[in-house]
Amino acid sequence: MTLRTGHIGLNVTDLDRSLAFYRDVLGFQLLGEGKEEERRYAFLGDGERLALTLWQQAEQPYAPDRAGLHHLAFEADSIERVREYEEALRTYGADFAHDGVVAHREGAGSGGIFFHDPDGTRLEISVPSGTEGAPAPSGTAPTCGFF
């Protein structure tokens, strides 16, 4: 038996702000939430399956220099859908690591967009093919490795 990812849990500093980002900008559906002042959380998914949980228990934003989560990658079903997310994220004012769609590495057909959530957590929305000809920020390392 091979393990697979069930859901991802993220600590956030402001549940309302993060919930608005993941729900309103990225399109996750709210499946359930805890509203008790010291135990606030939100369960997000596609309407049936849990994909992401947000836990309001962080006091500081994400820091890439600590052990733990490196980045969270979502896969879209087409490059057109990636571009739709890019437009929604730009309207929101998200912080992008690279300008537009980039390849995972030089000459690759896979790639996407790389950006940060409201707490600075590094996120990726990509496709396995469809980015042929897109620039690669680094010719020697995977794009998702250092942003």
GROMACS .gro file of C-alpha atoms in nm:
model
  147
    1MET     CA    1   0.000   0.000   0.000
    2THR     CA    2   0.126   0.347  -0.091
    3LEU     CA    3   0.028   0.642   0.121
    4ARG     CA    4  -0.125   0.944  -0.048
    5THR     CA    5  -0.205   1.290   0.079
    6GLY     CA    6  -0.539   1.309   0.256
    7HIS     CA    7  -0.556   1.678   0.342
    8ILE     CA    8  -0.319   1.958   0.435
    9GLY     CA    9  -0.346   2.155   0.759
   10LEU     CA   10  -0.212   2.509   0.777
   11ASN     CA   11  -0.170   2.727   1.084
   12VAL     CA   12  -0.287   3.082   1.011
   13THR     CA   13  -0.271   3.410   1.199
   14ASP     CA   14  -0.616   3.538   1.095
   15LEU     CA   15  -0.878   3.277   1.007
   16ASP     CA   16  -1.123   3.524   0.852
   17ARG     CA   17  -0.857   3.662   0.617
   18SER     CA   18  -0.724   3.318   0.520
   19LEU     CA   19  -1.072   3.173   0.477
   20ALA     CA   20  -1.163   3.457   0.240
   21PHE     CA   21  -0.845   3.393   0.038
   22TYR     CA   22  -0.882   3.015   0.002
   23ARG     CA   23  -1.259   3.027  -0.045
   24ASP     CA   24  -1.317   3.344  -0.247
   25VAL     CA   25  -0.997   3.360  -0.453
   26LEU     CA   26  -0.898   2.992  -0.495
   27GLY     CA   27  -1.253   2.852  -0.494
   28PHE     CA   28  -1.245   2.603  -0.207
   29GLN     CA   29  -1.582   2.531  -0.047
   30LEU     CA   30  -1.631   2.566   0.328
   31LEU     CA   31  -1.721   2.220   0.462
   32GLY     CA   32  -1.727   2.308   0.831
   33GLU     CA   33  -1.582   2.541   1.088
   34GLY     CA   34  -1.518   2.590   1.456
   35LYS     CA   35  -1.618   2.931   1.587
   36GLU     CA   36  -1.519   2.896   1.952
   37GLU     CA   37  -1.291   3.197   2.023
   38GLU     CA   38  -0.978   3.005   2.124
   39ARG     CA   39  -1.040   2.709   1.888
   40ARG     CA   40  -1.122   2.857   1.547
   41TYR     CA   41  -1.073   2.644   1.237
   42ALA     CA   42  -1.215   2.586   0.888
   43PHE     CA   43  -1.241   2.269   0.680
   44LEU     CA   44  -1.221   2.332   0.304
   45GLY     CA   45  -1.266   2.105   0.005
   46ASP     CA   46  -1.451   2.046  -0.319
   47GLY     CA   47  -1.793   1.998  -0.162
   48GLU     CA   48  -1.736   1.631  -0.081
   49ARG     CA   49  -1.369   1.569  -0.005
   50LEU     CA   50  -1.167   1.751   0.258
   51ALA     CA   51  -0.854   1.905   0.104
   52LEU     CA   52  -0.735   2.177   0.340
   53THR     CA   53  -0.780   2.274   0.704
   54LEU     CA   54  -0.702   2.616   0.844
   55TRP     CA   55  -0.619   2.647   1.214
   56GLN     CA   56  -0.604   2.990   1.378
   57GLN     CA   57  -0.318   2.923   1.615
   58ALA     CA   58  -0.014   3.092   1.461
   59GLU     CA   59   0.125   3.411   1.607
   60GLN     CA   60   0.368   3.486   1.324
   61PRO     CA   61   0.354   3.444   0.946
   62TYR     CA   62   0.514   3.157   0.756
   63ALA     CA   63   0.895   3.152   0.758
   64PRO     CA   64   1.080   2.962   0.485
   65ASP     CA   65   1.395   2.936   0.697
   66ARG     CA   66   1.238   2.690   0.944
   67ALA     CA   67   1.185   2.318   0.906
   68GLY     CA   68   0.834   2.218   0.801
   69LEU     CA   69   0.616   2.296   0.503
   70HIS     CA   70   0.818   2.405   0.198
   71HIS     CA   71   0.525   2.486  -0.029
   72LEU     CA   72   0.177   2.364  -0.110
   73ALA     CA   73   0.107   2.271  -0.473
   74PHE     CA   74  -0.234   2.246  -0.635
   75GLU     CA   75  -0.284   2.092  -0.979
   76ALA     CA   76  -0.525   2.249  -1.226
   77ASP     CA   77  -0.687   2.065  -1.517
   78SER     CA   78  -0.562   2.304  -1.788
   79ILE     CA   79  -0.322   2.590  -1.851
   80GLU     CA   80  -0.627   2.809  -1.919
   81ARG     CA   81  -0.750   2.739  -1.567
   82VAL     CA   82  -0.406   2.832  -1.427
   83ARG     CA   83  -0.432   3.165  -1.609
   84GLU     CA   84  -0.781   3.220  -1.461
   85TYR     CA   85  -0.638   3.166  -1.112
   86GLU     CA   86  -0.353   3.402  -1.197
   87GLU     CA   87  -0.602   3.674  -1.293
   88ALA     CA   88  -0.806   3.623  -0.974
   89LEU     CA   89  -0.490   3.631  -0.762
   90ARG     CA   90  -0.368   3.951  -0.930
   91THR     CA   91  -0.708   4.113  -0.867
   92TYR     CA   92  -0.678   4.005  -0.503
   93GLY     CA   93  -0.327   4.154  -0.483
   94ALA     CA   94  -0.139   3.832  -0.411
   95ASP     CA   95   0.240   3.839  -0.391
   96PHE     CA   96   0.385   3.642  -0.686
   97ALA     CA   97   0.729   3.483  -0.681
   98HIS     CA   98   0.760   3.498  -1.062
   99ASP     CA   99   0.590   3.703  -1.330
  100GLY     CA  100   0.316   3.490  -1.485
  101VAL     CA  101   0.326   3.125  -1.584
  102VAL     CA  102   0.672   2.970  -1.569
  103ALA     CA  103   0.805   2.624  -1.646
  104HIS     CA  104   0.914   2.391  -1.367
  105ARG     CA  105   1.255   2.377  -1.533
  106GLU     CA  106   1.408   2.483  -1.862
  107GLY     CA  107   1.237   2.306  -2.154
  108ALA     CA  108   0.967   2.144  -1.940
  109GLY     CA  109   0.603   2.126  -2.039
  110SER     CA  110   0.496   2.132  -1.676
  111GLY     CA  111   0.475   2.452  -1.477
  112GLY     CA  112   0.241   2.714  -1.342
  113ILE     CA  113   0.218   3.011  -1.109
  114PHE     CA  114   0.396   3.058  -0.779
  115PHE     CA  115   0.264   3.293  -0.513
  116HIS     CA  116   0.207   3.346  -0.139
  117ASP     CA  117  -0.107   3.330   0.074
  118PRO     CA  118  -0.194   3.606   0.327
  119ASP     CA  119   0.044   3.455   0.586
  120GLY     CA  120   0.329   3.418   0.334
  121THR     CA  121   0.289   3.042   0.282
  122ARG     CA  122   0.435   2.951  -0.056
  123LEU     CA  123   0.175   2.814  -0.300
  124GLU     CA  124   0.181   2.676  -0.653
  125ILE     CA  125  -0.094   2.607  -0.907
  126SER     CA  126   0.044   2.404  -1.194
  127VAL     CA  127  -0.030   2.164  -1.476
  128PRO     CA  128   0.168   1.858  -1.591
  129SER     CA  129   0.176   1.990  -1.949
  130GLY     CA  130   0.084   2.300  -2.144
  131THR     CA  131   0.364   2.539  -2.046
  132GLU     CA  132   0.599   2.447  -2.329
  133GLY     CA  133   0.796   2.759  -2.422
  134ALA     CA  134   0.733   2.935  -2.091
  135PRO     CA  135   1.042   3.081  -1.926
  136ALA     CA  136   1.214   2.898  -1.639
  137PRO     CA  137   1.340   3.127  -1.360
  138SER     CA  138   1.641   2.900  -1.304
  139GLY     CA  139   1.801   2.668  -1.553
  140THR     CA  140   1.973   2.467  -1.281
  141ALA     CA  141   1.707   2.411  -1.015
  142PRO     CA  142   1.334   2.331  -1.010
  143THR     CA  143   1.121   2.646  -1.005
  144CYS     CA  144   0.921   2.518  -0.707
  145GLY     CA  145   1.241   2.463  -0.507
  146PHE     CA  146   1.354   2.816  -0.434
  147PHE     CA  147   1.090   3.085  -0.417
   0.00000   0.00000   0.00000
